[in-house]
Amino acid sequence: MSENTDPLPDWAPLVRGLHTRFRTRDFTAGLELVTAFAAAAEAVNHHPDLTLRYGTVDVLLYSHDAGGVTDRDRRLAARFSEIAREREITANPGESSVVELGLDTADAAEIAPFWSAVLGAEVQDDDGDLEIRAHGADAILWFQRTDAHEPPRQRFHLDVWVDPREARGRIDAAVAAGGRLVSGTHAPSFWVLADAQDNHACICTVAGRP
């Protein structure tokens, strides 16, 4: 059996960040874990997004000033894993995912202010493409460029970002549930799926991207 050489096996590299979920025994254990994470973050002056629920602690590590994942995030992720192991708390990166809503449009600038107002989030430019983002990390809504045309029956689609290790399982489950694989041309960056009524969704990963 080959040795696992993944330097961060507890973490899922998703769009704009490292994500994971720690399974805690109860709320008190989760609060103690968050407190320990906070102390470690303060020590290096690099602060994650932490979500505490009964039985789980979700973590997002992302360098807002750099617009992506940096060595600061990787070092803190490794430290968080150590803290969790010391408490016999396991990480479940496969449970982490990011869902984005994509809207086909020939003129994103025309409609972006409307969606910004409706969603209460800022319009941000991502290398020439407009997105509506919360907290500067995950996109609530992004605009997919398309040629001008009569409005088709489906203009919205879901982008579901998963750990690259989980992508095949998601695809197989969707097909087994009555869906079909429309295209794998851009795999492993993304696969296009459709349900039985031909509504599309994409399973996306950070693999194969620059």
Coordinates of C-alpha atoms in Angstrom, one line a residue:
M1 CA 0.0 0.0 0.0
S2 CA 1.4 3.4 -1.0
E3 CA 2.1 6.0 1.7
N4 CA -0.3 9.0 1.8
T5 CA 1.9 12.0 0.9
D6 CA -0.9 14.6 1.2
P7 CA 0.6 17.2 3.5
L8 CA -2.9 18.3 4.6
P9 CA -5.1 15.2 4.5
D10 CA -7.6 16.8 7.0
W11 CA -8.4 19.7 4.6
A12 CA -10.4 20.1 1.4
P13 CA -9.0 22.6 -1.2
L14 CA -12.2 24.3 -2.4
V15 CA -12.8 27.5 -4.3
R16 CA -10.8 30.3 -2.5
G17 CA -9.9 28.5 0.6
L18 CA -9.1 25.4 2.6
H19 CA -12.1 23.9 4.3
T20 CA -12.8 21.1 6.8
R21 CA -15.3 20.0 9.4
F22 CA -14.3 18.7 12.8
R23 CA -16.7 16.3 14.5
T24 CA -16.9 17.0 18.2
R25 CA -18.6 15.0 20.9
D26 CA -20.9 17.8 22.0
F27 CA -21.2 21.6 22.1
T28 CA -18.8 22.1 25.0
A29 CA -16.1 20.1 23.2
G30 CA -16.7 22.2 20.1
L31 CA -16.4 25.4 22.1
E32 CA -13.2 24.3 23.6
L33 CA -11.8 23.4 20.2
V34 CA -12.8 26.9 18.8
T35 CA -11.1 28.5 21.8
A36 CA -7.9 26.6 21.1
F37 CA -8.1 27.5 17.4
A38 CA -8.6 31.1 18.3
A39 CA -5.5 31.2 20.5
A40 CA -3.4 29.6 17.7
A41 CA -4.7 32.1 15.2
E42 CA -4.0 35.0 17.4
A43 CA -0.5 33.8 18.0
V44 CA 0.3 34.1 14.3
N45 CA -2.1 37.0 13.6
H46 CA -3.9 35.1 10.9
H47 CA -7.6 34.6 11.5
P48 CA -9.9 31.9 10.0
D49 CA -13.7 31.7 9.6
L50 CA -15.0 29.4 12.3
T51 CA -18.6 28.1 12.5
L52 CA -19.6 26.3 15.7
R53 CA -22.6 24.0 15.8
Y54 CA -23.7 21.2 18.1
G55 CA -21.4 18.4 17.1
T56 CA -19.3 20.2 14.5
V57 CA -16.8 23.0 13.9
D58 CA -16.4 24.1 10.3
V59 CA -13.3 26.0 9.4
L60 CA -12.3 28.1 6.3
L61 CA -8.8 29.3 5.9
Y62 CA -8.2 32.0 3.2
S63 CA -5.8 34.9 2.9
H64 CA -8.1 37.8 2.0
D65 CA -5.1 40.2 1.3
A66 CA -3.7 37.7 -1.2
G67 CA -7.0 36.7 -2.7
G68 CA -6.3 33.0 -2.2
V69 CA -4.6 30.3 -0.1
T70 CA -1.1 31.0 1.1
D71 CA 1.6 29.3 3.2
R72 CA 0.0 31.1 6.2
D73 CA -3.2 29.2 5.7
R74 CA -1.3 25.9 5.2
R75 CA 0.7 26.3 8.3
L76 CA -2.3 27.2 10.4
A77 CA -4.3 24.3 8.9
A78 CA -1.5 21.9 10.0
R79 CA -1.6 23.4 13.5
F80 CA -5.3 23.1 13.7
S81 CA -5.1 19.4 12.8
E82 CA -2.5 18.9 15.6
I83 CA -4.8 20.7 18.1
A84 CA -7.7 18.5 17.0
R85 CA -5.7 15.2 17.2
E86 CA -4.5 16.2 20.8
R87 CA -8.2 16.2 21.7
E88 CA -9.0 13.0 19.7
I89 CA -11.3 15.0 17.4
T90 CA -11.4 13.8 13.8
A91 CA -11.6 15.9 10.7
N92 CA -14.0 15.1 7.9
P93 CA -13.0 17.2 4.9
G94 CA -15.3 15.2 2.6
E95 CA -18.3 16.8 4.3
S96 CA -17.1 20.3 3.2
S97 CA -18.5 21.8 0.0
V98 CA -19.3 25.2 -1.5
V99 CA -22.4 25.8 -3.6
E100 CA -22.3 28.7 -6.0
L101 CA -25.2 29.9 -8.2
G102 CA -24.3 30.8 -11.8
L103 CA -26.4 33.0 -14.1
D104 CA -25.9 33.1 -17.8
T105 CA -25.8 36.7 -19.2
A106 CA -24.4 38.6 -22.1
D107 CA -24.1 41.8 -19.9
A108 CA -23.2 41.2 -16.3
A109 CA -22.6 44.9 -15.6
E110 CA -26.2 45.6 -16.4
I111 CA -27.7 43.3 -13.8
A112 CA -25.0 42.9 -11.2
P113 CA -26.1 46.0 -9.2
F114 CA -29.6 44.6 -8.9
W115 CA -28.4 41.3 -7.6
S116 CA -26.0 43.1 -5.2
A117 CA -28.9 45.0 -3.8
V118 CA -31.2 41.9 -3.5
L119 CA -28.5 39.7 -1.9
G120 CA -27.0 42.5 0.3
A121 CA -23.5 41.7 -0.8
E122 CA -20.8 43.5 -2.8
V123 CA -20.1 43.2 -6.5
Q124 CA -16.4 42.2 -7.0
D125 CA -14.3 41.9 -10.1
D126 CA -12.5 38.6 -10.5
D127 CA -10.1 39.0 -13.4
G128 CA -12.7 40.7 -15.5
D129 CA -15.6 38.6 -14.4
L130 CA -18.2 40.0 -12.0
E131 CA -19.3 38.1 -8.9
I132 CA -21.5 38.8 -5.9
R133 CA -19.5 37.8 -2.8
A134 CA -19.9 37.6 0.9
H135 CA -16.9 38.1 3.2
G136 CA -14.6 38.4 0.2
A137 CA -14.3 34.6 -0.1
D138 CA -17.2 32.5 -1.5
A139 CA -19.4 33.8 -4.3
I140 CA -23.1 33.9 -3.7
L141 CA -23.7 34.5 -7.4
W142 CA -21.4 34.6 -10.4
F143 CA -22.2 35.6 -14.0
Q144 CA -21.3 33.3 -16.8
R145 CA -20.5 35.0 -20.1
T146 CA -22.7 34.0 -23.0
D147 CA -23.7 35.4 -26.3
A148 CA -26.9 37.5 -26.5
H149 CA -29.9 35.3 -27.1
E150 CA -33.5 34.9 -26.2
P151 CA -33.8 33.8 -22.6
P152 CA -33.5 30.0 -22.5
R153 CA -35.6 27.8 -20.1
Q154 CA -32.7 27.5 -17.7
R155 CA -30.3 30.4 -17.1
F156 CA -29.3 29.6 -13.5
H157 CA -27.2 26.5 -12.6
L158 CA -25.5 25.3 -9.5
D159 CA -21.8 24.9 -9.1
V160 CA -21.0 22.5 -6.3
W161 CA -17.4 22.7 -5.2
V162 CA -16.1 19.6 -3.5
D163 CA -12.8 18.1 -2.3
P164 CA -11.2 16.5 -5.4
R165 CA -11.2 13.2 -3.5
E166 CA -15.0 13.4 -3.3
A167 CA -15.9 14.3 -6.9
R168 CA -16.2 10.9 -8.4
G169 CA -18.5 9.7 -5.6
R170 CA -20.8 12.7 -6.1
I171 CA -20.9 12.1 -9.8
D172 CA -21.6 8.4 -9.4
A173 CA -24.4 9.1 -6.9
A174 CA -26.0 11.7 -9.1
V175 CA -26.0 9.3 -12.1
A176 CA -27.4 6.5 -9.9
A177 CA -30.2 8.8 -8.8
G178 CA -31.4 9.2 -12.3
G179 CA -29.1 11.9 -13.7
R180 CA -26.6 11.7 -16.5
L181 CA -23.1 13.0 -17.2
V182 CA -23.4 15.7 -19.9
S183 CA -19.7 16.4 -20.2
G184 CA -16.4 15.5 -18.6
T185 CA -14.4 17.5 -21.2
H186 CA -13.0 19.9 -18.5
A187 CA -12.4 17.2 -15.8
P188 CA -11.0 17.3 -13.2
S189 CA -11.8 21.0 -13.1
F190 CA -15.5 20.4 -13.5
W191 CA -18.1 17.9 -14.8
V192 CA -21.5 18.9 -16.2
L193 CA -24.4 16.8 -15.0
A194 CA -28.1 16.9 -15.7
D195 CA -31.2 15.6 -14.0
A196 CA -34.0 13.6 -15.7
Q197 CA -35.6 16.9 -16.8
D198 CA -32.3 18.2 -18.2
N199 CA -31.6 20.8 -15.5
H200 CA -27.8 21.2 -15.3
A201 CA -25.4 21.4 -12.4
C202 CA -21.6 21.3 -12.2
I203 CA -19.4 19.3 -9.8
C204 CA -16.3 21.5 -9.5
T205 CA -12.8 21.1 -7.9
V206 CA -9.6 23.1 -7.8
A207 CA -7.7 20.3 -9.6
G208 CA -6.4 21.1 -13.1
R209 CA -6.8 24.9 -12.6
P210 CA -3.9 27.4 -12.8

